[in-house]
C-alpha positions as protocol buffer text, in pm:
chain_id: "A"
residue {
  index: 1
  type: MET
  ca { x: 641 y: -11558 z: 3349 }
}
residue {
  index: 2
  type: SER
  ca { x: 236 y: -11491 z: 3333 }
}
residue {
  index: 3
  type: GLY
  ca { x: 109 y: -11183 z: 3133 }
}
residue {
  index: 4
  type: GLY
  ca { x: 25 y: -11002 z: 3390 }
}
residue {
  index: 5
  type: GLN
  ca { x: 295 y: -11014 z: 3505 }
}
residue {
  index: 6
  type: MET
  ca { x: 455 y: -10906 z: 3132 }
}
residue {
  index: 7
  type: ARG
  ca { x: 235 y: -10582 z: 3134 }
}
residue {
  index: 8
  type: ARG
  ca { x: 331 y: -10483 z: 3499 }
}
residue {
  index: 9
  type: HIS
  ca { x: 708 y: -10492 z: 3393 }
}
residue {
  index: 10
  type: LEU
  ca { x: 605 y: -10286 z: 3094 }
}
residue {
  index: 11
  type: TRP
  ca { x: 378 y: -10008 z: 3267 }
}
residue {
  index: 12
  type: ALA
  ca { x: 665 y: -9979 z: 3534 }
}
residue {
  index: 13
  type: PHE
  ca { x: 939 y: -9987 z: 3193 }
}
residue {
  index: 14
  type: GLY
  ca { x: 770 y: -9652 z: 3042 }
}
residue {
  index: 15
  type: VAL
  ca { x: 742 y: -9476 z: 3320 }
}
residue {
  index: 16
  type: VAL
  ca { x: 1093 y: -9443 z: 3320 }
}
residue {
  index: 17
  type: VAL
  ca { x: 1122 y: -9362 z: 3103 }
}
residue {
  index: 18
  type: GLY
  ca { x: 907 y: -9074 z: 3018 }
}
residue {
  index: 19
  type: VAL
  ca { x: 1032 y: -8974 z: 3352 }
}
residue {
  index: 20
  type: VAL
  ca { x: 1396 y: -8972 z: 3185 }
}
residue {
  index: 21
  type: VAL
  ca { x: 1274 y: -8778 z: 2830 }
}
residue {
  index: 22
  type: VAL
  ca { x: 1127 y: -8517 z: 3087 }
}
residue {
  index: 23
  type: PHE
  ca { x: 1446 y: -8481 z: 3308 }
}
residue {
  index: 24
  type: VAL
  ca { x: 1630 y: -8409 z: 2936 }
}
residue {
  index: 25
  type: LEU
  ca { x: 1395 y: -8147 z: 2798 }
}
residue {
  index: 26
  type: SER
  ca { x: 1341 y: -7992 z: 3095 }
}
residue {
  index: 27
  type: GLN
  ca { x: 1733 y: -7901 z: 3062 }
}
residue {
  index: 28
  type: THR
  ca { x: 1715 y: -7812 z: 2766 }
}
residue {
  index: 29
  type: PRO
  ca { x: 1616 y: -7385 z: 2720 }
}
residue {
  index: 30
  type: GLN
  ca { x: 1434 y: -7373 z: 2321 }
}
residue {
  index: 31
  type: PHE
  ca { x: 1185 y: -7640 z: 2586 }
}
residue {
  index: 32
  type: ARG
  ca { x: 1186 y: -7404 z: 2874 }
}
residue {
  index: 33
  type: SER
  ca { x: 829 y: -7309 z: 2975 }
}
residue {
  index: 34
  type: GLY
  ca { x: 752 y: -6980 z: 2882 }
}
residue {
  index: 35
  type: ALA
  ca { x: 733 y: -6795 z: 3221 }
}
residue {
  index: 36
  type: SER
  ca { x: 1127 y: -6953 z: 3277 }
}
residue {
  index: 37
  type: ALA
  ca { x: 1160 y: -6788 z: 2951 }
}
residue {
  index: 38
  type: SER
  ca { x: 1123 y: -6501 z: 2989 }
}
residue {
  index: 39
  type: ALA
  ca { x: 1245 y: -6459 z: 3367 }
}
residue {
  index: 40
  type: ALA
  ca { x: 1580 y: -6560 z: 3213 }
}
residue {
  index: 41
  type: GLU
  ca { x: 1646 y: -6343 z: 2886 }
}
residue {
  index: 42
  type: PRO
  ca { x: 1713 y: -6029 z: 3004 }
}
residue {
  index: 43
  type: THR
  ca { x: 1493 y: -5699 z: 3001 }
}
residue {
  index: 44
  type: PRO
  ca { x: 1522 y: -5421 z: 2757 }
}
residue {
  index: 45
  type: ALA
  ca { x: 1658 y: -5091 z: 2854 }
}
residue {
  index: 46
  type: VAL
  ca { x: 1421 y: -4790 z: 2719 }
}
residue {
  index: 47
  type: SER
  ca { x: 1592 y: -4416 z: 2721 }
}
residue {
  index: 48
  type: VAL
  ca { x: 1299 y: -4160 z: 2727 }
}
residue {
  index: 49
  type: THR
  ca { x: 1457 y: -3810 z: 2653 }
}
residue {
  index: 50
  type: THR
  ca { x: 1237 y: -3519 z: 2713 }
}
residue {
  index: 51
  type: LEU
  ca { x: 1258 y: -3181 z: 2415 }
}
residue {
  index: 52
  type: PRO
  ca { x: 1289 y: -2927 z: 2480 }
}
residue {
  index: 53
  type: ALA
  ca { x: 967 y: -2781 z: 2384 }
}
residue {
  index: 54
  type: LEU
  ca { x: 939 y: -2541 z: 2005 }
}
residue {
  index: 55
  type: ALA
  ca { x: 909 y: -2185 z: 2041 }
}
residue {
  index: 56
  type: THR
  ca { x: 537 y: -2051 z: 1956 }
}
residue {
  index: 57
  type: THR
  ca { x: 574 y: -1695 z: 1924 }
}
residue {
  index: 58
  type: ALA
  ca { x: 824 y: -1517 z: 1636 }
}
residue {
  index: 59
  type: PRO
  ca { x: 1198 y: -1462 z: 1850 }
}
residue {
  index: 60
  type: GLN
  ca { x: 1215 y: -1145 z: 1946 }
}
residue {
  index: 61
  type: THR
  ca { x: 1405 y: -834 z: 1757 }
}
residue {
  index: 62
  type: SER
  ca { x: 1500 y: -575 z: 1955 }
}
residue {
  index: 63
  type: ALA
  ca { x: 1833 y: -531 z: 1973 }
}
residue {
  index: 64
  type: SER
  ca { x: 1985 y: -475 z: 2353 }
}
residue {
  index: 65
  type: PRO
  ca { x: 2181 y: -70 z: 2385 }
}
residue {
  index: 66
  type: GLY
  ca { x: 2571 y: -133 z: 2207 }
}
residue {
  index: 67
  type: GLN
  ca { x: 2375 y: -387 z: 1974 }
}
residue {
  index: 68
  type: VAL
  ca { x: 2243 y: -375 z: 1611 }
}
residue {
  index: 69
  type: ASN
  ca { x: 1961 y: -494 z: 1520 }
}
residue {
  index: 70
  type: PRO
  ca { x: 1992 y: -780 z: 1315 }
}
residue {
  index: 71
  type: PHE
  ca { x: 1633 y: -806 z: 1229 }
}
residue {
  index: 72
  type: PRO
  ca { x: 1491 y: -441 z: 1163 }
}
residue {
  index: 73
  type: THR
  ca { x: 1145 y: -343 z: 1170 }
}
residue {
  index: 74
  type: ALA
  ca { x: 995 y: -151 z: 834 }
}
residue {
  index: 75
  type: THR
  ca { x: 785 y: 107 z: 919 }
}
residue {
  index: 76
  type: GLN
  ca { x: 588 y: 310 z: 654 }
}
residue {
  index: 77
  type: ALA
  ca { x: 642 y: 652 z: 596 }
}
residue {
  index: 78
  type: PRO
  ca { x: 307 y: 887 z: 649 }
}
residue {
  index: 79
  type: PRO
  ca { x: 136 y: 1027 z: 350 }
}
residue {
  index: 80
  type: PRO
  ca { x: 224 y: 1348 z: 271 }
}
residue {
  index: 81
  type: VAL
  ca { x: 132 y: 1635 z: 396 }
}
residue {
  index: 82
  type: TYR
  ca { x: -21 y: 1816 z: 139 }
}
residue {
  index: 83
  type: SER
  ca { x: -131 y: 2205 z: 260 }
}
residue {
  index: 84
  type: THR
  ca { x: 135 y: 2223 z: 413 }
}
residue {
  index: 85
  type: MET
  ca { x: 377 y: 2184 z: 110 }
}
residue {
  index: 86
  type: SER
  ca { x: 558 y: 2417 z: -6 }
}
residue {
  index: 87
  type: PRO
  ca { x: 490 y: 2521 z: -439 }
}
residue {
  index: 88
  type: GLN
  ca { x: 862 y: 2336 z: -526 }
}
residue {
  index: 89
  type: ASP
  ca { x: 724 y: 2024 z: -370 }
}
residue {
  index: 90
  type: MET
  ca { x: 384 y: 1955 z: -508 }
}
residue {
  index: 91
  type: ALA
  ca { x: 566 y: 1979 z: -843 }
}
residue {
  index: 92
  type: ALA
  ca { x: 762 y: 1718 z: -781 }
}
residue {
  index: 93
  type: HIS
  ca { x: 487 y: 1510 z: -633 }
}
residue {
  index: 94
  type: SER
  ca { x: 306 y: 1652 z: -954 }
}
residue {
  index: 95
  type: ILE
  ca { x: -28 y: 1772 z: -819 }
}
residue {
  index: 96
  type: ILE
  ca { x: -201 y: 2079 z: -751 }
}
residue {
  index: 97
  type: GLN
  ca { x: -442 y: 2117 z: -450 }
}
residue {
  index: 98
  type: VAL
  ca { x: -744 y: 2318 z: -419 }
}
residue {
  index: 99
  type: SER
  ca { x: -860 y: 2420 z: -81 }
}
residue {
  index: 100
  type: GLY
  ca { x: -984 y: 2733 z: 42 }
}
residue {
  index: 101
  type: GLU
  ca { x: -1420 y: 2816 z: 48 }
}
residue {
  index: 102
  type: VAL
  ca { x: -1424 y: 2443 z: -97 }
}
residue {
  index: 103
  type: ASP
  ca { x: -1628 y: 2195 z: 78 }
}
residue {
  index: 104
  type: LYS
  ca { x: -1393 y: 1908 z: -117 }
}
residue {
  index: 105
  type: PRO
  ca { x: -1096 y: 2023 z: -136 }
}
residue {
  index: 106
  type: LEU
  ca { x: -915 y: 1842 z: -340 }
}
residue {
  index: 107
  type: THR
  ca { x: -540 y: 1690 z: -460 }
}
residue {
  index: 108
  type: LEU
  ca { x: -536 y: 1711 z: -841 }
}
residue {
  index: 109
  type: ALA
  ca { x: -278 y: 1465 z: -1044 }
}
residue {
  index: 110
  type: LEU
  ca { x: -243 y: 1483 z: -1449 }
}
residue {
  index: 111
  type: LYS
  ca { x: -420 y: 1237 z: -1518 }
}
residue {
  index: 112
  type: ASP
  ca { x: -766 y: 1429 z: -1324 }
}
residue {
  index: 113
  type: LEU
  ca { x: -702 y: 1672 z: -1549 }
}
residue {
  index: 114
  type: GLU
  ca { x: -728 y: 1481 z: -1842 }
}
residue {
  index: 115
  type: HIS
  ca { x: -1072 y: 1337 z: -1762 }
}
residue {
  index: 116
  type: MET
  ca { x: -1292 y: 1667 z: -1732 }
}
residue {
  index: 117
  type: LYS
  ca { x: -1378 y: 1784 z: -2066 }
}
residue {
  index: 118
  type: PRO
  ca { x: -1139 y: 1972 z: -2230 }
}
residue {
  index: 119
  type: THR
  ca { x: -1122 y: 2286 z: -2333 }
}
residue {
  index: 120
  type: SER
  ca { x: -906 y: 2507 z: -2655 }
}
residue {
  index: 121
  type: PHE
  ca { x: -821 y: 2842 z: -2687 }
}
residue {
  index: 122
  type: THR
  ca { x: -556 y: 3000 z: -2961 }
}
residue {
  index: 123
  type: GLN
  ca { x: -386 y: 3281 z: -2939 }
}
residue {
  index: 124
  type: ARG
  ca { x: -117 y: 3594 z: -3030 }
}
residue {
  index: 125
  type: VAL
  ca { x: 115 y: 3573 z: -2681 }
}
residue {
  index: 126
  type: VAL
  ca { x: 510 y: 3715 z: -2570 }
}
residue {
  index: 127
  type: ASP
  ca { x: 771 y: 3396 z: -2481 }
}
residue {
  index: 128
  type: PRO
  ca { x: 994 y: 3470 z: -2322 }
}
residue {
  index: 129
  type: ASP
  ca { x: 1244 y: 3545 z: -2543 }
}
residue {
  index: 130
  type: GLY
  ca { x: 982 y: 3822 z: -2566 }
}
residue {
  index: 131
  type: LYS
  ca { x: 905 y: 3753 z: -2854 }
}
residue {
  index: 132
  type: ARG
  ca { x: 548 y: 3763 z: -3002 }
}
residue {
  index: 133
  type: ARG
  ca { x: 370 y: 3428 z: -3130 }
}
residue {
  index: 134
  type: VAL
  ca { x: 70 y: 3228 z: -3138 }
}
residue {
  index: 135
  type: HIS
  ca { x: 11 y: 2936 z: -2928 }
}
residue {
  index: 136
  type: THR
  ca { x: -275 y: 2698 z: -2881 }
}
residue {
  index: 137
  type: PHE
  ca { x: -366 y: 2578 z: -2458 }
}
residue {
  index: 138
  type: THR
  ca { x: -533 y: 2314 z: -2426 }
}
residue {
  index: 139
  type: GLY
  ca { x: -685 y: 2168 z: -2070 }
}
residue {
  index: 140
  type: ALA
  ca { x: -876 y: 2181 z: -1810 }
}
residue {
  index: 141
  type: SER
  ca { x: -1144 y: 2501 z: -1752 }
}
residue {
  index: 142
  type: LEU
  ca { x: -1035 y: 2644 z: -1429 }
}
residue {
  index: 143
  type: SER
  ca { x: -1459 y: 2723 z: -1406 }
}
residue {
  index: 144
  type: ASP
  ca { x: -1567 y: 2294 z: -1398 }
}
residue {
  index: 145
  type: VAL
  ca { x: -1198 y: 2297 z: -1153 }
}
residue {
  index: 146
  type: VAL
  ca { x: -1345 y: 2469 z: -884 }
}
residue {
  index: 147
  type: THR
  ca { x: -1705 y: 2339 z: -950 }
}
residue {
  index: 148
  type: ALA
  ca { x: -1570 y: 2055 z: -846 }
}
residue {
  index: 149
  type: ALA
  ca { x: -1417 y: 2129 z: -503 }
}
residue {
  index: 150
  type: HIS
  ca { x: -1838 y: 2250 z: -408 }
}
residue {
  index: 151
  type: PRO
  ca { x: -1774 y: 2606 z: -336 }
}
residue {
  index: 152
  type: ARG
  ca { x: -1966 y: 2673 z: -8 }
}
residue {
  index: 153
  type: PHE
  ca { x: -2122 y: 2942 z: -73 }
}
residue {
  index: 154
  type: PRO
  ca { x: -2423 y: 3061 z: -305 }
}
residue {
  index: 155
  type: SER
  ca { x: -2444 y: 3084 z: -718 }
}
residue {
  index: 156
  type: ASP
  ca { x: -2584 y: 3450 z: -677 }
}
residue {
  index: 157
  type: ILE
  ca { x: -2401 y: 3650 z: -961 }
}
residue {
  index: 158
  type: ALA
  ca { x: -2347 y: 3939 z: -624 }
}
residue {
  index: 159
  type: THR
  ca { x: -2248 y: 3651 z: -448 }
}
residue {
  index: 160
  type: LEU
  ca { x: -1994 y: 3607 z: -714 }
}
residue {
  index: 161
  type: ALA
  ca { x: -1879 y: 3926 z: -792 }
}
residue {
  index: 162
  type: ARG
  ca { x: -1666 y: 3879 z: -445 }
}
residue {
  index: 163
  type: LYS
  ca { x: -1523 y: 3620 z: -523 }
}
residue {
  index: 164
  type: TYR
  ca { x: -1191 y: 3533 z: -646 }
}
residue {
  index: 165
  type: VAL
  ca { x: -941 y: 3245 z: -690 }
}
residue {
  index: 166
  type: LEU
  ca { x: -573 y: 3244 z: -557 }
}
residue {
  index: 167
  type: VAL
  ca { x: -338 y: 3050 z: -790 }
}
residue {
  index: 168
  type: THR
  ca { x: 22 y: 3015 z: -614 }
}
residue {
  index: 169
  type: GLY
  ca { x: 255 y: 2915 z: -898 }
}
residue {
  index: 170
  type: VAL
  ca { x: 519 y: 2673 z: -860 }
}
residue {
  index: 171
  type: SER
  ca { x: 757 y: 2908 z: -822 }
}
residue {
  index: 172
  type: GLY
  ca { x: 577 y: 3132 z: -585 }
}
residue {
  index: 173
  type: ALA
  ca { x: 474 y: 3358 z: -732 }
}
residue {
  index: 174
  type: THR
  ca { x: 38 y: 3483 z: -763 }
}
residue {
  index: 175
  type: ALA
  ca { x: -206 y: 3540 z: -941 }
}
residue {
  index: 176
  type: ILE
  ca { x: -616 y: 3652 z: -866 }
}
residue {
  index: 177
  type: VAL
  ca { x: -835 y: 3523 z: -1129 }
}
residue {
  index: 178
  type: ALA
  ca { x: -1136 y: 3700 z: -1037 }
}
residue {
  index: 179
  type: PHE
  ca { x: -1476 y: 3463 z: -1075 }
}
residue {
  index: 180
  type: PRO
  ca { x: -1641 y: 3710 z: -1320 }
}
residue {
  index: 181
  type: GLU
  ca { x: -1384 y: 3639 z: -1528 }
}
residue {
  index: 182
  type: PHE
  ca { x: -1457 y: 3319 z: -1633 }
}
residue {
  index: 183
  type: GLU
  ca { x: -1822 y: 3280 z: -1510 }
}
residue {
  index: 184
  type: PRO
  ca { x: -2079 y: 3272 z: -1785 }
}
residue {
  index: 185
  type: GLN
  ca { x: -2307 y: 3512 z: -1565 }
}
residue {
  index: 186
  type: PHE
  ca { x: -2013 y: 3743 z: -1617 }
}
residue {
  index: 187
  type: ASN
  ca { x: -1748 y: 3731 z: -1937 }
}
residue {
  index: 188
  type: GLY
  ca { x: -1750 y: 3410 z: -1950 }
}
residue {
  index: 189
  type: LYS
  ca { x: -1366 y: 3458 z: -2030 }
}
residue {
  index: 190
  type: VAL
  ca { x: -1154 y: 3146 z: -2109 }
}
residue {
  index: 191
  type: VAL
  ca { x: -904 y: 3040 z: -1840 }
}
residue {
  index: 192
  type: ILE
  ca { x: -765 y: 2662 z: -1857 }
}
residue {
  index: 193
  type: LEU
  ca { x: -549 y: 2461 z: -1665 }
}
residue {
  index: 194
  type: ALA
  ca { x: -315 y: 2377 z: -1982 }
}
residue {
  index: 195
  type: TYR
  ca { x: -177 y: 2077 z: -1974 }
}
residue {
  index: 196
  type: LEU
  ca { x: -170 y: 2061 z: -2330 }
}
residue {
  index: 197
  type: VAL
  ca { x: 128 y: 2378 z: -2522 }
}
residue {
  index: 198
  type: ASP
  ca { x: 83 y: 2385 z: -2887 }
}
residue {
  index: 199
  type: PHE
  ca { x: -39 y: 1998 z: -2858 }
}
residue {
  index: 200
  type: LYS
  ca { x: 255 y: 1812 z: -2702 }
}
residue {
  index: 201
  type: ASN
  ca { x: 251 y: 1815 z: -2300 }
}
residue {
  index: 202
  type: PHE
  ca { x: 351 y: 2134 z: -2037 }
}
residue {
  index: 203
  type: ALA
  ca { x: 754 y: 2133 z: -2014 }
}
residue {
  index: 204
  type: GLY
  ca { x: 677 y: 2203 z: -1654 }
}
residue {
  index: 205
  type: PRO
  ca { x: 771 y: 2285 z: -1430 }
}
residue {
  index: 206
  type: GLY
  ca { x: 412 y: 2134 z: -1275 }
}
residue {
  index: 207
  type: PHE
  ca { x: 174 y: 1963 z: -1487 }
}
residue {
  index: 208
  type: ALA
  ca { x: -38 y: 2188 z: -1620 }
}
residue {
  index: 209
  type: MET
  ca { x: -68 y: 2627 z: -1625 }
}
residue {
  index: 210
  type: LEU
  ca { x: -244 y: 2876 z: -1618 }
}
residue {
  index: 211
  type: ALA
  ca { x: -371 y: 3087 z: -1952 }
}
residue {
  index: 212
  type: VAL
  ca { x: -575 y: 3382 z: -1959 }
}
residue {
  index: 213
  type: GLN
  ca { x: -775 y: 3388 z: -2304 }
}
residue {
  index: 214
  type: GLU
  ca { x: -763 y: 3764 z: -2384 }
}
residue {
  index: 215
  type: ASP
  ca { x: -457 y: 3863 z: -2198 }
}
residue {
  index: 216
  type: ALA
  ca { x: -158 y: 4100 z: -2307 }
}
residue {
  index: 217
  type: THR
  ca { x: 109 y: 3991 z: -2128 }
}
residue {
  index: 218
  type: THR
  ca { x: 174 y: 3662 z: -1969 }
}
residue {
  index: 219
  type: ALA
  ca { x: 203 y: 3752 z: -1592 }
}
residue {
  index: 220
  type: ARG
  ca { x: -129 y: 3496 z: -1469 }
}
residue {
  index: 221
  type: PHE
  ca { x: 46 y: 3201 z: -1771 }
}
residue {
  index: 222
  type: LEU
  ca { x: 202 y: 3056 z: -1425 }
}
residue {
  index: 223
  type: PRO
  ca { x: 378 y: 2688 z: -1387 }
}
residue {
  index: 224
  type: VAL
  ca { x: 52 y: 2601 z: -1104 }
}
residue {
  index: 225
  type: ALA
  ca { x: 73 y: 2455 z: -767 }
}
residue {
  index: 226
  type: ARG
  ca { x: -219 y: 2597 z: -583 }
}
residue {
  index: 227
  type: ILE
  ca { x: -560 y: 2714 z: -622 }
}
residue {
  index: 228
  type: THR
  ca { x: -676 y: 2850 z: -361 }
}
residue {
  index: 229
  type: VAL
  ca { x: -1124 y: 3015 z: -356 }
}
residue {
  index: 230
  type: ALA
  ca { x: -1151 y: 3325 z: -123 }
}
residue {
  index: 231
  type: GLY
  ca { x: -1324 y: 3568 z: -82 }
}
residue {
  index: 232
  type: PRO
  ca { x: -1270 y: 3953 z: 152 }
}
residue {
  index: 233
  type: SER
  ca { x: -1277 y: 3888 z: 445 }
}
residue {
  index: 234
  type: ILE
  ca { x: -1544 y: 4142 z: 486 }
}
């Protein structure tokens, strides 16, 4: 056999071997083409579940008729209306109301009286047991309290001679103190809302009592609930 024939036989043999190798590999799964392998493999199924939308507003708290509301709505209590309170209620709330012919009605607590200039006087008075004893009264002057409320009338003596202060006690009893009694232009008598008696807190009811210097009786020594600045209607 010549050299050329030998080369042709070797080439033909190589072609046959190559065809056999390709055939064998094509039958092996891990050597298949990417497209064929992808097509043969199963595609996993994906389940998509849509969740309900979350509530964006607060749940309703109102109960239907016949049901008890488990979430009752809190309501703020209205502020007390002092002008309509009884003297007993005002004492329970520890306040004194100043009203009447004034431009600035006041609702006073104990701390308000304590912030005013203190005034004191000592005198002998008749105690509830009928015995006369010496006591010291300390408190805010009635004149300062009335001035703080800004009376809406002029302060000349002709006008003040006609004005008075009506003091309502905790029990509902009343006493009148005329302006000429405590105004400096007239008698200048010491009239106070005493929150200290003998240097101790007033025992009550209320937190201050009307105390009038030089009064021979204690008829006007009232636990104070309301002060009304007034004058004759004519």
